[in-house]
XYZ file of N, CA and C in Angstrom:
600
model
N 14.233 40.449 -19.064
C 15.425 39.662 -19.392
C 16.169 39.333 -18.096
N 16.325 38.059 -17.786
C 16.944 37.647 -16.531
C 18.456 37.630 -16.638
N 19.103 37.688 -15.459
C 20.564 37.630 -15.430
C 21.057 36.283 -15.926
N 20.281 35.223 -15.664
C 20.665 33.886 -16.143
C 20.748 33.862 -17.664
N 19.771 34.502 -18.302
C 19.764 34.551 -19.774
C 21.000 35.287 -20.291
N 21.353 36.414 -19.658
C 22.522 37.186 -20.080
C 23.814 36.391 -19.918
N 23.919 35.676 -18.816
C 25.118 34.861 -18.572
C 25.240 33.780 -19.645
N 24.114 33.104 -19.939
C 24.131 32.059 -20.973
C 24.471 32.656 -22.340
N 23.984 33.871 -22.598
C 24.257 34.536 -23.876
C 25.749 34.786 -24.047
N 26.423 35.168 -22.952
C 27.874 35.375 -22.996
C 28.574 34.068 -23.379
N 28.138 32.969 -22.784
C 28.727 31.666 -23.097
C 28.528 31.281 -24.547
N 27.308 31.472 -25.051
C 27.024 31.152 -26.451
C 27.807 32.060 -27.404
N 27.934 33.333 -27.034
C 28.677 34.277 -27.873
C 30.144 33.863 -27.985
N 30.750 33.515 -26.844
C 32.144 33.067 -26.861
C 32.328 31.835 -27.723
N 31.405 30.874 -27.587
C 31.470 29.649 -28.393
C 31.340 29.961 -29.880
N 30.408 30.873 -30.210
C 30.173 31.233 -31.604
C 31.411 31.890 -32.227
N 32.039 32.793 -31.478
C 33.238 33.464 -31.994
C 34.344 32.447 -32.270
N 34.538 31.505 -31.357
C 35.580 30.483 -31.535
C 35.273 29.619 -32.755
N 34.022 29.230 -32.921
C 33.641 28.398 -34.075
C 33.845 29.156 -35.385
N 33.375 30.406 -35.433
C 33.507 31.196 -36.659
C 34.966 31.496 -36.995
N 35.801 31.620 -35.964
C 37.223 31.902 -36.208
C 37.876 30.788 -37.008
N 37.379 29.563 -36.853
C 37.943 28.423 -37.567
C 37.682 28.485 -39.071
N 36.757 29.350 -39.478
C 36.443 29.496 -40.896
C 37.364 30.495 -41.591
N 38.148 31.243 -40.818
C 39.034 32.254 -41.383
C 40.257 31.596 -42.008
N 40.657 32.077 -43.183
C 41.842 31.524 -43.852
C 43.114 32.271 -43.469
N 42.959 33.534 -43.064
C 44.124 34.307 -42.636
C 44.495 33.885 -41.217
N 45.725 33.393 -41.058
C 46.142 32.830 -39.773
C 46.126 33.875 -38.663
N 46.545 35.095 -38.976
C 46.578 36.150 -37.960
C 45.162 36.476 -37.486
N 44.240 36.649 -38.427
C 42.851 36.951 -38.058
C 42.242 35.793 -37.267
N 42.592 34.567 -37.670
C 42.095 33.394 -36.954
C 42.544 33.418 -35.499
N 43.834 33.696 -35.291
C 44.373 33.726 -33.927
C 43.732 34.848 -33.103
N 43.587 36.024 -33.706
C 42.992 37.162 -32.985
C 41.554 36.845 -32.593
N 40.776 36.329 -33.541
C 39.383 35.983 -33.255
C 39.294 34.905 -32.180
N 40.234 33.960 -32.229
C 40.240 32.899 -31.228
C 40.534 33.449 -29.838
N 41.452 34.405 -29.749
C 41.760 35.035 -28.463
C 40.523 35.745 -27.918
N 39.830 36.489 -28.797
C 38.613 37.191 -28.379
C 37.575 36.186 -27.880
N 37.398 35.102 -28.641
C 36.440 34.082 -28.250
C 36.786 33.443 -26.915
N 38.089 33.185 -26.704
C 38.532 32.587 -25.441
C 38.312 33.533 -24.261
N 38.525 34.833 -24.492
C 38.296 35.815 -23.427
C 36.815 35.841 -23.043
N 35.943 35.873 -24.061
C 34.497 35.919 -23.796
C 34.042 34.634 -23.106
N 34.478 33.485 -23.626
C 34.050 32.222 -23.043
C 34.668 32.024 -21.658
N 35.925 32.510 -21.494
C 36.564 32.434 -20.182
C 35.840 33.269 -19.154
N 35.309 34.430 -19.593
C 34.520 35.286 -18.700
C 33.250 34.555 -18.255
N 32.616 33.887 -19.213
C 31.426 33.091 -18.889
C 31.764 32.005 -17.871
N 32.887 31.301 -18.103
C 33.286 30.232 -17.190
C 33.580 30.774 -15.790
N 34.158 31.976 -15.743
C 34.465 32.599 -14.457
C 33.178 32.951 -13.704
N 32.183 33.446 -14.449
C 30.910 33.822 -13.828
C 30.216 32.612 -13.216
N 30.279 31.469 -13.922
C 29.588 30.273 -13.422
C 30.505 29.430 -12.528
N 31.708 29.970 -12.242
C 32.657 29.328 -11.332
C 33.152 27.957 -11.838
N 33.342 27.868 -13.160
C 33.913 26.648 -13.750
C 35.417 26.867 -13.903
N 36.155 26.649 -12.824
C 37.590 26.949 -12.796
C 38.386 26.149 -13.838
N 38.109 24.835 -14.028
C 38.856 24.106 -15.064
C 38.718 24.748 -16.453
N 37.513 25.215 -16.771
C 37.285 25.868 -18.065
C 38.033 27.193 -18.144
N 38.063 27.933 -17.057
C 38.816 29.197 -17.006
C 40.294 28.930 -17.274
N 40.831 27.884 -16.646
C 42.250 27.545 -16.816
C 42.543 27.183 -18.271
N 41.647 26.386 -18.869
C 41.834 25.985 -20.269
C 41.818 27.205 -21.184
N 40.860 28.106 -20.973
C 40.760 29.303 -21.811
C 41.986 30.202 -21.627
N 42.466 30.310 -20.400
C 43.664 31.120 -20.138
C 44.868 30.535 -20.865
N 44.994 29.208 -20.836
C 46.105 28.539 -21.535
C 46.011 28.765 -23.037
N 44.784 28.681 -23.580
C 44.602 28.904 -25.016
C 44.942 30.342 -25.409
N 44.578 31.291 -24.551
C 44.915 32.691 -24.825
C 46.430 32.868 -24.882
N 47.142 32.243 -23.955
C 48.608 32.330 -23.944
C 49.195 31.703 -25.208
N 48.678 30.515 -25.572
C 49.170 29.815 -26.767
C 48.950 30.666 -28.021
N 47.743 31.210 -28.179
C 47.432 32.027 -29.362
C 48.240 33.327 -29.372
N 48.455 33.915 -28.208
C 49.234 35.158 -28.128
C 50.680 34.920 -28.539
N 51.260 33.828 -28.079
C 52.637 33.480 -28.466
C 52.715 33.233 -29.965
N 51.734 32.498 -30.497
C 51.712 32.216 -31.934
C 51.567 33.504 -32.747
N 50.725 34.436 -32.255
C 50.566 35.726 -32.924
C 51.869 36.506 -32.943
N 52.555 36.514 -31.827
C 53.831 37.220 -31.736
C 54.816 36.663 -32.762
N 54.863 35.346 -32.870
C 55.778 34.716 -33.831
C 55.392 35.052 -35.264
N 54.075 35.048 -35.536
C 53.608 35.374 -36.879
C 53.944 36.809 -37.262
N 53.679 37.724 -36.327
C 53.910 39.141 -36.613
C 55.389 39.507 -36.592
N 56.214 38.636 -36.029
C 57.657 38.863 -36.016
C 58.342 38.137 -37.160
N 57.542 37.533 -38.045
C 58.101 36.694 -39.107
C 58.667 37.499 -40.267
N 58.645 38.837 -40.169
C 59.143 39.677 -41.252
C 60.557 39.298 -41.634
N 61.398 39.011 -40.645
C 62.788 38.679 -40.925
C 62.939 37.321 -41.604
N 61.866 36.516 -41.624
C 61.912 35.209 -42.261
C 61.515 35.259 -43.731
N 61.101 36.430 -44.213
C 60.738 36.554 -45.616
C 61.982 36.683 -46.484
N 61.878 36.132 -47.679
C 62.925 36.271 -48.688
C 62.252 36.570 -50.017
N 62.856 37.426 -50.809
C 62.333 37.728 -52.141
C 63.384 37.339 -53.173
N 62.981 36.588 -54.176
C 63.900 36.244 -55.256
C 63.300 36.710 -56.578
N 64.167 37.144 -57.483
C 63.699 37.613 -58.789
C 63.743 36.449 -59.776
N 62.688 36.321 -60.542
C 62.594 35.281 -61.557
C 62.449 35.922 -62.934
N 62.743 35.150 -63.948
C 62.555 35.619 -65.313
C 61.111 35.336 -65.754
N 60.493 36.271 -66.476
C 59.137 36.027 -66.976
C 59.072 34.728 -67.776
N 58.041 33.946 -67.516
C 57.874 32.706 -68.269
C 58.606 31.507 -67.720
N 59.369 31.676 -66.635
C 60.057 30.527 -66.046
C 59.040 29.464 -65.639
N 59.405 28.195 -65.825
C 58.476 27.106 -65.527
C 58.078 27.100 -64.054
N 59.019 27.429 -63.175
C 58.737 27.463 -61.745
C 57.684 28.526 -61.438
N 57.810 29.683 -62.071
C 56.852 30.779 -61.896
C 55.496 30.395 -62.471
N 55.509 29.818 -63.667
C 54.251 29.403 -64.300
C 53.509 28.373 -63.457
N 54.277 27.492 -62.813
C 53.672 26.470 -61.967
C 52.954 27.104 -60.779
N 53.597 28.101 -60.140
C 52.978 28.792 -59.002
C 51.710 29.513 -59.445
N 51.780 30.197 -60.587
C 50.625 30.936 -61.098
C 49.474 29.993 -61.442
N 49.803 28.844 -62.012
C 48.767 27.871 -62.372
C 48.112 27.276 -61.124
N 48.919 26.998 -60.115
C 48.398 26.405 -58.879
C 47.398 27.324 -58.182
N 47.610 28.646 -58.320
C 46.781 29.612 -57.594
C 45.932 30.468 -58.532
N 45.771 30.013 -59.772
C 45.071 30.818 -60.786
C 43.660 31.203 -60.360
N 42.926 30.242 -59.795
C 41.531 30.529 -59.414
C 41.450 31.630 -58.364
N 42.347 31.602 -57.395
C 42.334 32.620 -56.338
C 42.857 33.951 -56.862
N 43.870 33.901 -57.716
C 44.433 35.140 -58.278
C 43.376 35.914 -59.048
N 42.577 35.206 -59.843
C 41.578 35.896 -60.668
C 40.391 36.413 -59.855
N 40.353 36.106 -58.562
C 39.361 36.736 -57.686
C 39.681 38.210 -57.479
N 40.966 38.557 -57.561
C 41.410 39.918 -57.260
C 41.908 40.662 -58.497
N 42.327 39.928 -59.528
C 42.878 40.542 -60.734
C 42.133 40.002 -61.951
N 42.010 40.820 -62.973
C 41.225 40.439 -64.142
C 41.786 39.191 -64.818
N 43.111 39.125 -64.943
C 43.741 37.970 -65.592
C 45.235 37.976 -65.285
N 45.833 36.814 -65.375
C 47.283 36.723 -65.226
C 47.905 37.107 -66.560
N 48.768 38.119 -66.593
C 49.346 38.548 -67.870
C 50.246 37.482 -68.481
N 50.313 37.476 -69.798
C 51.224 36.565 -70.491
C 52.661 36.988 -70.228
N 53.583 36.068 -70.426
C 54.990 36.319 -70.101
C 55.565 37.524 -70.843
N 55.031 37.816 -72.044
C 55.565 38.951 -72.814
C 54.921 40.280 -72.427
N 54.039 40.244 -71.399
C 53.354 41.474 -70.975
C 53.967 42.087 -69.717
N 54.996 41.472 -69.168
C 55.711 42.037 -68.018
C 57.181 41.686 -68.147
N 58.030 42.489 -67.514
C 59.471 42.246 -67.660
C 60.177 41.930 -66.346
N 59.422 41.829 -65.256
C 60.045 41.446 -63.992
C 59.059 40.663 -63.139
N 59.593 39.713 -62.400
C 58.758 38.866 -61.544
C 59.510 38.581 -60.256
N 58.798 38.658 -59.146
C 59.415 38.433 -57.834
C 58.572 37.432 -57.049
N 59.254 36.475 -56.454
C 58.589 35.467 -55.647
C 58.940 35.709 -54.179
N 57.923 35.758 -53.331
C 58.149 35.926 -51.891
C 58.094 34.560 -51.219
N 59.073 34.305 -50.366
C 59.198 33.016 -49.693
C 59.238 33.248 -48.190
N 58.569 32.395 -47.449
C 58.620 32.442 -45.990
C 58.900 31.042 -45.477
N 60.047 30.879 -44.831
C 60.440 29.596 -44.266
C 60.295 28.474 -45.296
N 60.902 28.680 -46.464
C 60.979 27.683 -47.545
C 59.651 27.423 -48.241
N 58.659 28.256 -47.983
C 57.368 28.091 -48.650
C 57.112 29.270 -49.572
N 56.699 28.995 -50.793
C 56.370 30.055 -51.742
C 55.008 30.626 -51.371
N 54.984 31.916 -51.025
C 53.732 32.485 -50.504
C 53.163 33.618 -51.352
N 53.933 34.137 -52.295
C 53.398 35.252 -53.066
C 54.206 35.546 -54.308
N 53.597 36.300 -55.208
C 54.278 36.663 -56.453
C 53.872 38.072 -56.862
N 54.829 38.790 -57.423
C 54.559 40.106 -58.002
C 55.047 40.084 -59.443
N 54.166 40.447 -60.364
C 54.515 40.586 -61.775
C 54.370 42.047 -62.151
N 55.361 42.586 -62.831
C 55.290 43.994 -63.171
C 56.132 44.364 -64.372
N 56.023 45.612 -64.747
C 56.833 46.173 -65.828
C 57.667 47.302 -65.242
N 58.963 47.143 -65.304
C 59.869 48.134 -64.731
C 60.513 48.947 -65.844
N 60.323 50.263 -65.776
C 60.947 51.190 -66.717
C 61.633 52.267 -65.901
N 62.946 52.298 -65.976
C 63.708 53.230 -65.148
C 63.527 52.889 -63.685
N 63.129 53.886 -62.889
C 62.916 53.639 -61.462
C 61.427 53.521 -61.110
N 60.594 53.277 -62.145
C 59.151 53.103 -61.941
C 58.748 51.659 -62.221
N 58.015 51.082 -61.293
C 57.538 49.708 -61.448
C 56.011 49.710 -61.487
N 55.463 49.327 -62.632
C 54.020 49.178 -62.759
C 53.652 47.763 -62.354
N 52.827 47.636 -61.331
C 52.473 46.331 -60.772
C 51.222 45.801 -61.465
N 51.350 44.624 -62.081
C 50.206 43.988 -62.732
C 49.526 42.987 -61.794
N 50.320 42.201 -61.102
C 49.818 41.218 -60.145
C 50.654 41.319 -58.872
N 50.007 41.434 -57.746
C 50.678 41.361 -56.439
C 49.809 40.442 -55.585
N 50.181 39.167 -55.575
C 49.330 38.140 -54.965
C 50.051 37.434 -53.820
N 49.309 37.216 -52.735
C 49.816 36.454 -51.592
C 48.785 35.395 -51.236
N 49.246 34.197 -50.890
C 48.313 33.127 -50.544
C 47.546 33.504 -49.274
N 46.334 32.966 -49.096
C 45.448 33.410 -48.000
C 46.072 33.396 -46.607
N 46.880 32.386 -46.298
C 47.421 32.262 -44.936
C 48.359 33.399 -44.549
N 48.851 34.159 -45.538
C 49.838 35.207 -45.252
C 49.336 36.600 -45.631
N 48.033 36.790 -45.634
C 47.478 38.086 -46.020
C 47.307 39.015 -44.831
N 48.340 39.167 -44.042
C 48.295 40.115 -42.928
C 49.078 41.381 -43.255
N 49.512 41.497 -44.533
C 50.216 42.676 -45.060
C 51.695 42.740 -44.688
N 52.199 41.862 -43.810
C 53.626 41.912 -43.474
C 54.479 41.470 -44.658
N 53.982 40.478 -45.428
C 54.726 40.021 -46.606
C 54.797 41.136 -47.641
N 53.660 41.831 -47.844
C 53.642 42.937 -48.795
C 54.557 44.072 -48.375
N 54.548 44.400 -47.091
C 55.417 45.470 -46.589
C 56.881 45.111 -46.818
N 57.228 43.848 -46.565
C 58.606 43.402 -46.787
C 58.963 43.468 -48.270
N 58.038 43.030 -49.127
C 58.281 43.026 -50.571
C 58.561 44.432 -51.095
N 57.719 45.401 -50.727
C 57.907 46.762 -51.240
C 59.153 47.420 -50.654
N 59.487 47.066 -49.442
C 60.736 47.561 -48.858
C 61.937 46.992 -49.620
N 61.843 45.713 -49.956
C 62.911 45.063 -50.730
C 63.057 45.728 -52.101
N 61.926 45.939 -52.784
C 61.979 46.526 -54.124
C 62.511 47.956 -54.092
N 62.146 48.701 -53.054
C 62.693 50.058 -52.908
C 64.208 49.995 -52.760
N 64.688 48.945 -52.111
C 66.135 48.772 -51.942
C 66.855 48.441 -53.229
N 66.105 48.010 -54.259
C 66.723 47.705 -55.559
C 66.732 48.919 -56.480
N 66.197 50.036 -55.995
C 66.236 51.260 -56.791
C 64.896 51.736 -57.312
N 63.827 51.028 -57.027
C 62.496 51.469 -57.466
C 62.071 52.664 -56.616
N 61.662 53.736 -57.279
C 61.262 54.944 -56.558
C 59.778 55.252 -56.694
N 59.133 54.607 -57.647
C 57.686 54.807 -57.812
C 57.029 53.490 -58.203
N 55.924 53.184 -57.508
C 55.110 52.013 -57.827
C 53.761 52.509 -58.339
N 53.283 51.895 -59.398
C 51.993 52.257 -59.973
C 51.168 50.984 -60.105
N 49.900 51.041 -59.713
C 49.048 49.851 -59.773
C 47.602 50.220 -60.057
N 46.896 49.288 -60.687
C 45.444 49.383 -60.843
C 44.803 48.520 -59.768
N 43.600 48.852 -59.382
C 42.857 48.021 -58.433
C 41.595 47.543 -59.123
N 41.561 46.249 -59.454
C 40.399 45.698 -60.152
C 39.410 45.060 -59.197
N 39.682 45.180 -57.895
C 38.746 44.676 -56.884
C 38.848 45.551 -55.643
N 37.786 45.588 -54.866
C 37.791 46.407 -53.643
C 38.803 45.870 -52.636
N 38.970 44.519 -52.599
C 39.946 43.933 -51.675
C 41.358 44.395 -52.008
N 41.678 44.418 -53.306
C 43.021 44.838 -53.702
C 43.223 46.319 -53.452
N 42.181 47.113 -53.663
C 42.272 48.553 -53.385
C 42.568 48.779 -51.904
N 41.897 48.016 -51.043
C 42.151 48.128 -49.603
C 43.575 47.756 -49.250
N 44.084 46.730 -49.902
C 45.470 46.302 -49.665
C 46.450 47.393 -50.093
N 46.219 47.984 -51.266
C 47.119 49.029 -51.755
C 47.156 50.219 -50.797
N 46.012 50.558 -50.232
C 45.972 51.664 -49.268
C 46.795 51.326 -48.030
N 46.733 50.061 -47.602
C 47.535 49.642 -46.448
C 49.034 49.671 -46.767
N 49.360 49.524 -48.051
C 50.761 49.599 -48.489
C 51.174 51.041 -48.789
N 50.321 51.999 -48.389
C 50.597 53.442 -48.534
C 50.576 53.917 -49.985
N 49.762 53.265 -50.826
C 49.510 53.789 -52.167
C 48.460 54.889 -52.056
N 48.582 55.884 -52.902
C 47.597 56.968 -52.963
C 46.918 56.946 -54.331
N 45.636 57.256 -54.362
C 44.884 57.248 -55.619
C 45.092 58.576 -56.332
N 45.686 58.505 -57.546
C 45.960 59.721 -58.309
C 45.651 59.484 -59.782
N 44.767 60.302 -60.334
C 44.464 60.259 -61.770
C 44.124 58.859 -62.260
N 43.289 58.145 -61.505
C 42.834 56.835 -61.951
C 43.784 55.690 -61.652
N 44.911 55.968 -60.983
C 45.884 54.931 -60.650
C 46.231 55.018 -59.158
N 46.701 53.927 -58.623
C 47.258 53.935 -57.273
C 48.772 54.081 -57.389
N 49.316 55.046 -56.661
C 50.730 55.379 -56.779
C 51.385 55.397 -55.409
N 52.580 54.855 -55.351
C 53.352 54.875 -54.118
C 54.757 55.389 -54.455
N 55.105 56.526 -53.901
C 56.443 57.092 -54.094
C 57.317 56.788 -52.884
N 58.558 56.442 -53.165
C 59.504 56.091 -52.087
C 60.397 57.289 -51.799
């Protein structure tokens, strides 16, 4: 295996990472993958002494890093509003995202199957919804959905912090998909007696 082949492989690897990153729907993951791709491709450009390409990759790394910082600092831009079950505005959001929601949850419950609903908003955009049944200080979560672009868990962390501030002391949830189970673990839920539970 020649050194020329290895150098070319680095260039192809960097290009491949950048191309594949464009297929990601999560903006944070896209930016991170793009930074990695730019570093690898920039290293290749440095090895072959292509200074203009090195400069371009360095600029892209800076741009993506700044964008990542803004995305990860967007927690303060989240807002949660409570809606009444069955509201037309809520039904419209659920209908618009029904196909994606049912990828993670068995079905969207009917309005008479939950007694509280919360919509998460980021910079005037509706990005997520939580449907649940609240009894006392316990909230059983039926649906906790966030649109793909905001699935970096910061919206979920903000939502559960907000709900804890309203007096909820225990969250209970089922996980009908491995993706949702992984999300619940990131939200500090623990698996107990067939349910995921989070105590505040």
